[in-house]
XYZ file of C-alpha atoms in Angstrom:
659
model
C -32.216 -4.584 82.955
C -29.413 -6.861 84.392
C -29.220 -7.133 88.346
C -27.483 -9.109 91.014
C -29.868 -10.814 93.604
C -29.903 -9.171 96.861
C -27.514 -10.623 99.560
C -25.733 -12.809 97.449
C -22.253 -13.117 98.084
C -20.032 -13.901 95.164
C -16.277 -15.034 95.089
C -14.220 -13.323 92.481
C -13.281 -15.895 89.693
C -9.955 -16.209 88.043
C -9.404 -13.423 85.819
C -8.473 -15.862 82.890
C -9.536 -15.387 79.445
C -10.548 -18.674 78.217
C -9.316 -20.062 74.984
C -12.424 -20.490 72.563
C -12.722 -20.818 68.851
C -14.989 -18.179 67.002
C -17.336 -20.645 66.075
C -17.817 -22.009 69.753
C -18.368 -18.419 71.015
C -20.802 -17.749 68.129
C -22.605 -21.119 68.852
C -22.991 -20.713 72.495
C -24.255 -16.935 72.077
C -27.909 -16.780 70.622
C -27.224 -13.195 70.525
C -23.781 -13.110 68.949
C -23.179 -12.363 65.156
C -20.414 -12.462 62.812
C -20.500 -8.731 62.576
C -20.095 -8.448 66.256
C -16.930 -11.010 66.294
C -15.345 -8.805 63.457
C -15.874 -5.346 64.909
C -14.919 -6.113 68.643
C -11.467 -7.336 69.945
C -11.233 -10.271 71.698
C -10.933 -8.857 75.116
C -14.505 -7.391 74.780
C -16.010 -10.989 74.456
C -17.602 -12.364 77.678
C -18.825 -15.487 79.114
C -22.611 -15.797 78.416
C -25.394 -15.645 81.114
C -22.621 -15.327 84.047
C -22.069 -12.621 86.631
C -19.359 -11.651 88.877
C -18.820 -9.367 92.022
C -16.064 -7.852 93.150
C -15.183 -7.016 96.852
C -16.582 -3.634 98.058
C -12.895 -2.520 98.711
C -11.997 -3.038 94.943
C -15.034 -1.237 93.552
C -13.575 2.278 94.541
C -10.293 1.472 92.802
C -9.670 2.776 89.469
C -9.462 0.133 86.897
C -9.232 0.174 83.034
C -11.903 -0.844 80.698
C -10.425 -4.145 79.590
C -10.234 -5.368 83.402
C -13.588 -4.007 83.976
C -14.961 -5.709 80.865
C -13.487 -9.139 82.190
C -14.135 -9.237 85.815
C -16.262 -6.442 87.240
C -19.056 -5.948 85.042
C -21.923 -8.335 84.888
C -22.774 -10.116 81.769
C -25.653 -8.631 79.402
C -26.950 -9.307 76.101
C -24.239 -8.117 73.478
C -26.179 -4.961 72.587
C -26.297 -4.036 76.387
C -22.626 -4.547 76.804
C -21.778 -2.837 73.679
C -23.730 0.208 74.783
C -22.426 -0.109 78.468
C -18.894 -0.303 76.929
C -19.428 2.888 74.879
C -20.655 4.892 77.917
C -17.965 3.829 80.136
C -15.626 5.148 77.478
C -17.371 8.444 77.036
C -16.250 10.984 79.742
C -19.661 12.460 80.335
C -21.505 9.302 80.440
C -18.973 6.696 81.489
C -19.840 6.510 85.268
C -23.615 7.328 85.298
C -24.600 3.805 84.140
C -23.292 2.097 87.290
C -25.739 2.751 90.313
C -24.951 1.008 93.621
C -26.608 1.570 97.085
C -24.642 2.621 100.012
C -23.541 -0.672 101.696
C -25.784 -2.751 99.820
C -25.727 -4.603 96.773
C -25.069 -2.711 93.524
C -27.338 -3.081 90.462
C -26.266 -2.245 87.045
C -28.745 -1.032 84.583
C -28.511 -1.680 80.877
C -30.031 0.866 78.451
C -32.675 -0.307 76.334
C -31.532 -2.853 73.370
C -30.987 -0.878 70.091
C -32.873 -2.052 67.335
C -31.079 -4.581 65.446
C -29.475 -2.988 62.136
C -31.296 -4.125 59.004
C -29.179 -6.294 56.739
C -27.534 -4.616 53.845
C -29.217 -4.642 50.655
C -27.267 -7.401 49.060
C -28.150 -9.684 52.064
C -31.837 -9.044 51.508
C -32.188 -9.114 47.639
C -29.089 -11.158 46.955
C -26.232 -10.208 44.193
C -27.506 -8.272 41.436
C -26.491 -8.755 37.808
C -25.618 -5.109 36.911
C -25.250 -2.289 39.512
C -24.678 1.317 38.910
C -23.196 4.064 41.000
C -25.615 6.768 42.220
C -23.919 9.570 41.010
C -20.958 10.584 38.811
C -19.055 11.901 41.603
C -19.018 8.347 43.139
C -18.677 6.940 39.761
C -15.165 8.647 39.044
C -14.165 8.631 42.773
C -14.272 4.503 42.182
C -12.678 4.426 39.127
C -9.557 6.649 40.054
C -9.339 4.646 43.325
C -9.273 1.250 41.563
C -7.971 1.985 37.971
C -4.234 0.620 37.164
C -3.708 3.915 35.038
C -0.794 5.760 36.460
C -1.630 9.246 38.015
C -5.365 8.374 38.583
C -5.238 7.559 42.117
C -3.696 10.660 42.891
C -6.800 12.643 42.067
C -8.311 10.931 44.887
C -5.372 11.253 47.408
C -5.032 14.687 46.790
C -8.943 15.452 47.036
C -8.381 17.489 50.209
C -6.061 19.948 48.214
C -7.876 21.549 45.552
C -4.749 22.902 43.796
C -3.218 19.552 43.752
C -6.599 17.951 42.312
C -6.817 20.644 39.619
C -3.003 20.248 38.821
C -3.474 16.376 38.545
C -6.523 16.580 36.662
C -5.107 18.742 34.091
C -2.126 16.494 33.776
C -4.325 13.579 33.191
C -6.543 15.056 30.560
C -3.523 16.663 28.949
C -1.464 13.161 28.760
C -4.642 11.719 27.503
C -5.086 14.215 24.850
C -1.348 13.729 23.671
C -1.799 10.028 23.654
C -4.965 10.054 21.408
C -3.261 12.896 19.091
C -0.274 10.525 18.542
C -2.877 7.719 17.810
C -4.367 9.781 15.266
C -1.011 10.338 13.488
C -0.403 6.853 13.833
C -3.770 5.696 12.238
C -3.470 8.147 9.613
C 0.050 6.639 8.876
C -1.396 3.108 8.787
C -4.330 4.047 6.531
C -2.265 5.386 3.930
C -0.878 1.702 3.641
C 2.753 2.605 2.912
C 5.273 -0.200 2.072
C 8.828 -1.094 2.175
C 10.957 -3.094 -0.268
C 12.750 -6.222 0.887
C 15.378 -7.360 -1.303
C 16.575 -10.736 -1.424
C 19.286 -12.760 -3.639
C 18.570 -15.986 -5.066
C 20.338 -18.464 -7.197
C 18.820 -21.048 -9.353
C 18.707 -21.984 -13.297
C 16.997 -19.477 -15.102
C 14.716 -19.205 -18.449
C 16.709 -17.454 -20.948
C 14.731 -14.145 -21.819
C 13.376 -13.477 -25.331
C 15.250 -11.492 -27.747
C 13.921 -9.155 -30.642
C 16.103 -7.931 -33.506
C 15.125 -5.580 -36.578
C 17.173 -4.777 -39.389
C 15.951 -1.112 -39.421
C 15.128 -1.290 -43.006
C 11.483 -0.515 -43.472
C 10.283 -1.936 -46.860
C 8.416 -0.229 -49.638
C 5.452 -2.441 -50.158
C 4.959 -3.326 -53.906
C 1.389 -2.303 -53.932
C 2.350 1.248 -52.791
C 5.244 1.892 -54.861
C 3.753 5.027 -56.689
C 2.264 6.416 -53.758
C 5.440 6.369 -51.774
C 7.081 7.738 -54.837
C 4.746 10.579 -54.971
C 5.267 11.108 -51.420
C 9.052 11.378 -51.863
C 8.547 14.040 -54.438
C 6.332 15.987 -52.338
C 8.975 15.655 -49.644
C 11.619 16.855 -51.563
C 9.507 19.882 -52.756
C 8.919 20.801 -49.084
C 12.705 20.506 -47.871
C 13.824 22.359 -50.806
C 11.476 25.172 -49.990
C 12.893 25.430 -46.485
C 16.451 24.502 -46.465
C 17.076 24.869 -50.542
C 18.521 21.255 -50.403
C 18.185 19.355 -53.948
C 17.682 15.837 -53.808
C 19.646 13.893 -56.644
C 18.749 10.302 -57.899
C 20.847 7.765 -56.233
C 20.862 4.119 -56.002
C 18.831 4.232 -52.892
C 15.808 5.200 -54.946
C 14.301 2.290 -56.338
C 13.207 1.893 -60.031
C 9.356 1.664 -60.201
C 8.372 -1.336 -62.148
C 4.861 -2.825 -62.742
C 3.492 -2.766 -59.222
C 0.142 -3.962 -60.447
C -3.071 -2.562 -59.262
C -3.192 0.169 -56.409
C -5.717 1.418 -54.219
C -6.812 5.126 -54.938
C -5.120 7.423 -53.190
C -4.490 11.330 -53.120
C -1.840 13.184 -51.179
C -3.122 15.910 -48.986
C -0.949 18.512 -50.403
C -2.516 21.054 -47.672
C -0.596 19.489 -44.988
C 2.854 20.990 -45.783
C 5.991 21.630 -44.043
C 6.135 25.354 -42.634
C 8.653 27.413 -40.876
C 6.901 28.968 -37.636
C 7.916 31.654 -35.455
C 7.615 31.550 -31.716
C 7.357 33.948 -29.018
C 10.725 33.322 -27.685
C 12.251 34.293 -30.832
C 13.309 30.603 -31.859
C 12.171 29.434 -35.097
C 10.086 26.243 -35.277
C 9.195 23.937 -38.118
C 6.029 22.076 -38.241
C 2.602 21.522 -39.946
C -0.957 22.506 -39.506
C -3.853 20.126 -38.863
C -7.446 21.153 -38.961
C -10.730 19.733 -38.085
C -13.145 18.929 -40.686
C -14.989 22.206 -40.898
C -11.547 24.020 -40.840
C -12.333 26.413 -38.061
C -10.180 24.583 -35.310
C -6.614 24.153 -36.261
C -3.178 23.597 -34.453
C 0.311 23.431 -35.592
C 2.598 20.381 -34.621
C 5.888 22.236 -34.178
C 9.172 21.060 -33.468
C 12.271 22.786 -32.773
C 14.639 20.244 -34.573
C 14.041 20.291 -38.296
C 15.101 16.845 -38.641
C 12.344 15.628 -36.163
C 9.873 17.932 -37.861
C 10.719 16.469 -41.427
C 10.576 12.817 -39.866
C 7.153 13.413 -38.093
C 5.703 15.016 -41.361
C 6.838 12.171 -43.610
C 5.763 9.422 -41.066
C 2.150 11.047 -40.782
C 1.793 10.956 -44.730
C 3.499 7.341 -44.769
C 0.871 5.864 -42.194
C -2.034 7.218 -44.389
C -0.803 5.324 -47.261
C -0.072 2.008 -45.360
C -3.590 2.346 -44.091
C -5.114 1.442 -47.421
C -3.099 -1.843 -47.679
C -5.166 -4.833 -48.821
C -5.746 -7.248 -46.652
C -4.285 -10.232 -48.871
C -0.950 -8.622 -48.951
C -0.469 -8.066 -45.130
C 2.045 -10.998 -44.966
C 3.609 -10.442 -48.156
C 6.906 -8.638 -45.920
C 7.551 -12.033 -44.388
C 9.406 -13.415 -47.501
C 11.695 -10.441 -47.261
C 15.013 -10.584 -45.246
C 15.493 -14.049 -45.164
C 19.272 -13.628 -44.724
C 19.176 -11.200 -42.130
C 20.440 -13.780 -39.838
C 23.662 -15.191 -40.976
C 24.451 -17.749 -37.975
C 22.839 -18.181 -34.588
C 24.303 -20.369 -31.660
C 22.966 -20.945 -28.047
C 25.153 -22.559 -25.417
C 27.404 -24.351 -28.194
C 24.422 -25.513 -30.429
C 23.461 -24.259 -33.545
C 19.791 -22.778 -33.347
C 16.986 -23.954 -35.667
C 14.191 -22.198 -37.553
C 11.449 -23.219 -35.025
C 13.407 -21.117 -32.315
C 12.369 -17.674 -33.480
C 9.193 -15.806 -34.943
C 9.433 -13.290 -37.653
C 7.099 -9.985 -37.860
C 7.421 -6.743 -39.519
C 7.397 -3.254 -38.057
C 6.419 -0.260 -40.332
C 9.341 1.781 -38.972
C 11.995 -0.798 -38.117
C 11.607 -3.240 -40.876
C 11.905 -7.053 -40.704
C 12.299 -8.351 -37.071
C 13.052 -11.830 -35.619
C 12.104 -12.830 -32.147
C 13.917 -15.609 -30.344
C 11.507 -16.945 -27.855
C 12.434 -20.492 -27.341
C 12.162 -22.182 -23.798
C 16.037 -22.205 -23.307
C 17.280 -22.820 -19.586
C 20.469 -21.111 -18.616
C 22.466 -23.389 -16.545
C 25.637 -21.569 -16.311
C 26.597 -17.890 -16.716
C 28.986 -16.685 -19.333
C 29.527 -15.706 -22.941
C 29.882 -19.276 -24.058
C 26.520 -20.252 -22.627
C 24.327 -17.462 -23.980
C 23.224 -16.600 -27.685
C 25.719 -15.300 -30.461
C 24.255 -14.044 -33.482
C 25.951 -12.666 -36.837
C 23.591 -10.458 -38.582
C 23.132 -8.540 -41.775
C 22.867 -4.726 -41.530
C 22.320 -3.468 -44.991
C 20.077 -1.045 -46.027
C 18.296 -2.277 -49.132
C 15.023 -0.515 -50.162
C 15.791 2.235 -47.725
C 13.191 5.143 -46.929
C 15.848 7.800 -46.069
C 13.375 10.087 -44.865
C 11.619 7.655 -42.632
C 14.481 5.955 -40.909
C 17.524 8.209 -40.416
C 19.645 5.684 -38.687
C 21.538 2.480 -39.923
C 21.971 -0.664 -37.589
C 20.229 -3.301 -35.732
C 17.376 -2.676 -33.214
C 17.454 -4.851 -30.124
C 15.095 -5.523 -27.054
C 15.484 -8.023 -24.250
C 12.078 -8.720 -22.858
C 10.087 -11.640 -21.105
C 8.805 -14.353 -23.025
C 5.148 -14.106 -24.460
C 5.767 -10.344 -23.918
C 5.132 -7.872 -26.803
C 8.165 -5.835 -27.591
C 7.791 -2.158 -27.948
C 10.928 -1.203 -29.712
C 10.100 2.630 -29.786
C 10.240 2.686 -25.824
C 12.793 0.201 -24.800
C 14.878 -0.883 -27.596
C 18.526 -0.157 -28.027
C 20.746 0.110 -31.462
C 23.676 -1.740 -32.435
C 26.086 -0.166 -34.911
C 27.131 -1.931 -37.829
C 30.810 -3.349 -38.262
C 31.159 -3.985 -34.343
C 30.606 -6.985 -32.219
C 28.219 -5.974 -28.994
C 28.502 -8.263 -25.888
C 25.372 -7.593 -23.561
C 25.389 -8.943 -20.021
C 21.982 -9.626 -18.586
C 20.897 -9.438 -14.971
C 17.229 -10.244 -13.872
C 15.332 -8.606 -10.906
C 11.831 -9.367 -9.813
C 9.508 -7.222 -8.412
C 6.634 -8.602 -6.148
C 3.699 -6.192 -5.458
C 1.354 -6.660 -2.575
C -1.655 -5.424 -4.550
C -4.933 -3.924 -3.014
C -5.204 -2.089 -0.582
C -1.453 -1.326 -0.502
C -1.561 -0.159 -4.165
C -3.351 -1.079 -7.746
C -1.705 -4.220 -9.635
C -3.156 -6.884 -11.418
C -2.862 -10.453 -10.898
C -4.751 -12.364 -13.283
C -2.913 -10.751 -16.367
C -6.074 -8.731 -17.486
C -6.950 -5.224 -16.516
C -10.941 -5.020 -15.962
C -11.507 -1.851 -17.506
C -9.354 -2.306 -20.543
C -9.381 -5.278 -23.186
C -5.967 -5.946 -24.215
C -5.455 -5.834 -28.088
C -2.294 -7.962 -28.188
C -2.320 -11.614 -28.257
C 0.332 -11.853 -25.624
C 0.659 -11.566 -21.868
C -0.031 -8.711 -19.849
C 2.077 -5.824 -19.581
C 1.460 -2.185 -18.627
C 2.744 -0.801 -22.099
C 0.410 -3.248 -23.818
C -2.373 -2.061 -21.821
C -1.721 1.654 -22.285
C -1.526 1.278 -26.254
C -4.674 -0.743 -26.269
C -6.447 1.686 -24.005
C -5.303 4.818 -26.167
C -6.403 2.851 -29.438
C -9.708 2.269 -28.163
C -10.249 5.835 -27.054
C -9.306 6.765 -30.266
C -11.528 4.578 -32.220
C -14.369 6.095 -30.174
C -13.368 9.760 -30.504
C -12.202 9.566 -34.074
C -13.949 6.678 -35.437
C -10.604 4.913 -36.689
C -7.538 3.422 -35.254
C -3.932 4.244 -35.644
C -2.103 2.095 -38.017
C 0.847 0.964 -35.692
C -1.485 -0.502 -33.058
C -3.911 -3.442 -33.298
C -7.464 -2.603 -34.286
C -10.592 -3.480 -32.124
C -13.256 -5.529 -33.677
C -15.202 -3.772 -36.401
C -12.872 -0.757 -36.844
C -10.650 0.445 -39.564
C -7.326 2.140 -39.805
C -7.108 6.012 -40.033
C -6.416 7.688 -43.461
C -7.316 11.026 -44.769
C -8.737 9.494 -47.980
C -11.408 8.108 -45.657
C -11.197 10.326 -42.638
C -10.019 13.892 -43.670
C -9.777 15.143 -40.303
C -8.338 12.250 -38.261
C -4.963 13.982 -37.854
C -6.312 16.854 -36.102
C -8.275 14.347 -33.793
C -5.315 12.036 -33.233
C -2.631 14.472 -32.147
C -5.289 16.412 -29.924
C -5.678 13.023 -28.002
C -2.243 12.290 -27.982
C -1.348 15.517 -26.483
C -3.884 14.418 -23.735
C -2.051 11.139 -23.346
C 1.262 12.971 -22.741
C -0.253 15.384 -20.251
C -2.010 12.614 -18.288
C -5.220 13.572 -18.974
C -6.505 10.459 -20.129
C -7.953 7.768 -17.826
C -5.664 5.168 -19.222
C -3.172 5.558 -16.493
C -5.689 4.633 -13.872
C -7.107 1.870 -15.715
C -3.921 0.059 -16.616
C -2.237 -0.952 -13.334
C 1.313 -2.603 -13.029
C 1.355 -6.371 -12.819
C 1.847 -7.867 -9.412
C 4.831 -9.890 -10.401
C 7.206 -8.176 -13.103
C 10.403 -8.885 -14.210
C 12.988 -6.492 -15.602
C 16.456 -7.021 -16.959
C 19.410 -4.916 -16.273
C 21.959 -4.845 -19.165
C 25.532 -3.950 -19.501
C 27.144 -3.790 -22.785
C 30.640 -3.534 -24.558
C 31.603 -3.402 -27.997
C 34.815 -3.767 -30.311
C 35.386 -3.270 -34.084
C 34.277 -6.444 -35.872
C 35.572 -7.934 -38.414
C 39.075 -6.466 -37.976
C 41.050 -4.840 -40.868
C 43.041 -7.989 -41.377
C 40.060 -10.430 -41.211
C 37.465 -8.457 -42.928
C 38.052 -10.191 -46.248
C 37.946 -13.826 -45.366
C 35.055 -13.315 -42.952
C 32.897 -11.631 -45.592
C 33.726 -14.334 -48.058
C 32.641 -17.168 -45.780
C 29.740 -15.385 -44.985
C 29.104 -15.374 -48.666
C 28.939 -11.228 -48.324
C 31.780 -10.690 -50.785
C 33.878 -13.103 -52.567
C 36.426 -10.129 -54.011
C 39.145 -9.032 -52.133
C 38.780 -5.358 -51.390
C 41.204 -2.986 -50.555
C 42.301 -2.694 -46.952
C 40.471 -0.334 -44.734
C 37.618 -0.081 -46.979
C 34.709 0.738 -44.577
C 31.852 -0.544 -47.111
C 31.659 -4.274 -46.498
C 32.122 -4.117 -42.740
C 29.245 -1.682 -42.518
C 26.902 -4.563 -43.776
C 27.468 -6.780 -40.724
C 27.186 -7.057 -37.101
C 27.843 -9.449 -34.306
C 25.697 -9.949 -30.962
C 26.602 -11.925 -27.925
C 23.761 -12.033 -25.129
C 24.302 -13.950 -21.995
C 23.716 -13.951 -18.268
C 26.370 -12.400 -16.259
C 25.410 -14.530 -13.299
C 22.499 -16.657 -12.320
C 22.001 -14.773 -9.003
C 18.796 -12.676 -9.238
C 17.204 -10.103 -6.869
C 13.693 -10.126 -5.652
C 12.222 -7.183 -4.476
C 9.232 -7.956 -2.309
C 6.769 -5.187 -0.950
C 6.028 -5.741 2.743
C 3.598 -3.357 5.025
C 5.161 -0.888 6.735
C 2.429 -1.428 9.543
C 0.740 -4.865 9.847
C -1.578 -5.335 12.493
C 0.664 -6.806 14.961
C 2.958 -3.923 14.490
C 0.142 -1.386 14.657
C -0.626 -2.803 18.069
C 3.028 -2.941 19.045
C 3.036 0.787 18.545
C -0.037 1.691 20.117
C 0.987 -0.273 23.200
C 4.488 1.624 23.031
C 2.648 4.970 23.115
C 0.265 3.931 25.847
C 3.050 2.557 28.014
C 4.729 5.953 27.562
C 2.068 8.196 28.832
C 0.257 5.793 31.107
C 2.558 2.937 31.909
C -0.302 0.553 31.667
C -1.690 -2.424 29.492
C -4.723 -3.684 27.595
C -6.730 -4.193 30.421
C -6.356 -0.390 31.470
C -7.933 0.379 27.940
C -10.751 -1.903 28.998
C -10.972 -0.036 32.415
C -11.490 3.200 30.467
C -13.914 1.555 28.201
C -15.930 0.277 31.411
C -15.966 4.019 32.832
C -17.496 5.142 29.591
C -20.041 2.523 29.252
C -20.828 3.239 33.003
C -21.082 7.156 32.702
C -23.260 6.650 29.562
C -25.481 4.162 31.217
C -25.837 6.398 34.485
C -26.644 9.528 32.263
C -29.175 7.618 30.244
C -30.936 6.330 33.825
C -30.797 9.799 35.419
C -32.331 11.309 32.220
C -34.920 8.710 31.933
C -35.896 9.642 35.807
C -35.944 13.232 35.204
C -38.292 12.996 32.389
C -40.550 10.493 34.043
C -40.513 12.220 37.232
C -44.060 12.521 38.756
C -45.527 16.030 38.247
C -46.555 16.237 41.978
C -42.916 15.684 43.221
C -41.872 18.569 40.977
C -44.085 20.914 42.654
C -44.502 22.336 46.198
C -46.793 21.153 48.844
C -50.259 21.363 48.003
C -52.317 23.422 50.626
């Protein structure tokens, strides 16, 4: 209790607030604390251990609390003064704390000192590494009040209005749902790995492409003359039975001389041309093929009679060629030595080492110009110019129905597939072919299948050349044919320890072959998936123009110079002109296009798209996403902790009081 000594007379002190720093105030007061300094205004701070008295006349005058605090109240400990100040401020209790005797000295009583507040937990135990909220309500309230996501603070500010709270909660959840729905669409498109093609143009000297030319004159091998003559007679019988056309002996039918020993072979006369009727009322022509037991047969039918005759004749033709002795495989290379009359490249004569020779069973003798020529300038004069023979000698009229020259332009060290990409040149003309090159660069896995090493891991390439998709498809089909039918097709290379198909050795191979080929055409074989495209591929765009060559005025002397005809023929006779042709192949321009695949969504573009969506719906940043992640982790940890406490709560605490 604070009191004033009886009878003591005090003089009022000047009512001046001292200017003292907070550290001086706190250092001079043993009961002063930083909490007191922060929670009380400056006027509520008094001088320590001093008392003031006021004249009796002034005691009865109403004074405000601040004046009373500074001049009219004796100093007590801080807890006493704080309690005294609160009691003075309260209407019911403000004046009951001051007691004075009548005409005597007045005495102030302070209530008992309140027990000091215990220090907060962080002051007692220090800062903890991990602290969790006590409830989910507190957790979400803290998140909504401190998150940088737009709209979250509205959930706290409108907590007194349930309608607004529910509305903003629904808006927040709906916006979050729309955001992650669009995220799902974005990731679905990203995982499809779409690509876009970027086209660029380059200009530099290029290697001249390889050129393959065939004379369209399939040969009659000397060892198979009698078999081919028997096949021709059998074909004449079939055509006469269908179309009543009688073949007459002409100069195109060769005279069979002594061919030497021939392999034993007997035509399968059961495979004949037949006229077939279809359900749509259109007549078709074809032939029947059966398996070894004869129980499973199907017809290879064609709407065109010309195509049916050619396919039927070709089927018997490859059966004969499949019996070709190994010693005579290269005998065709001596034929057609005069196929090329002249050859010039960039104003220089070609040499024999500039081209390679081969033979095709259907297209005859072939020449491939595969030299490493580098084109320095575009134009006709800087390309290759060829004068070719186009005669039809030893011609098989039922196998090849066109006269001319087969041409294909392809990359060096690539196998030419004339039946797929070759084009024909008419005899008696000069054909000018301009070339433009395009390059395609593919990304490969995971954006699409392609091969970089020049080999397909699932298929062994049967051609001794660089990898192409067509070469892989042919190799795959040949290997499946060997596995299924126990023999290989004559037009394709053979795998190791395999032999060609012939109904002299494999009576039912035709049925097996056409069944498998039909599955290949219907894309039911795995070859398409086993043969990806190369990651770097070149293609050539061609533009051609033709003119009559030689002209009527110059045909005689040109043929005489070429050594084709030394006697003058009547003007306008088409015979000599139909035996020659001229071809010019050149680069139209050295500019070439490169088409590069680029990902539609790379990782930076994906993050940019996600950031755009996040800013659209929430107007926040990456750190806001981390705030959501922190909320989820805190909620999970709190749920686990509360669940653990519930499971491990003592049994006694779950029951009522025990009597």
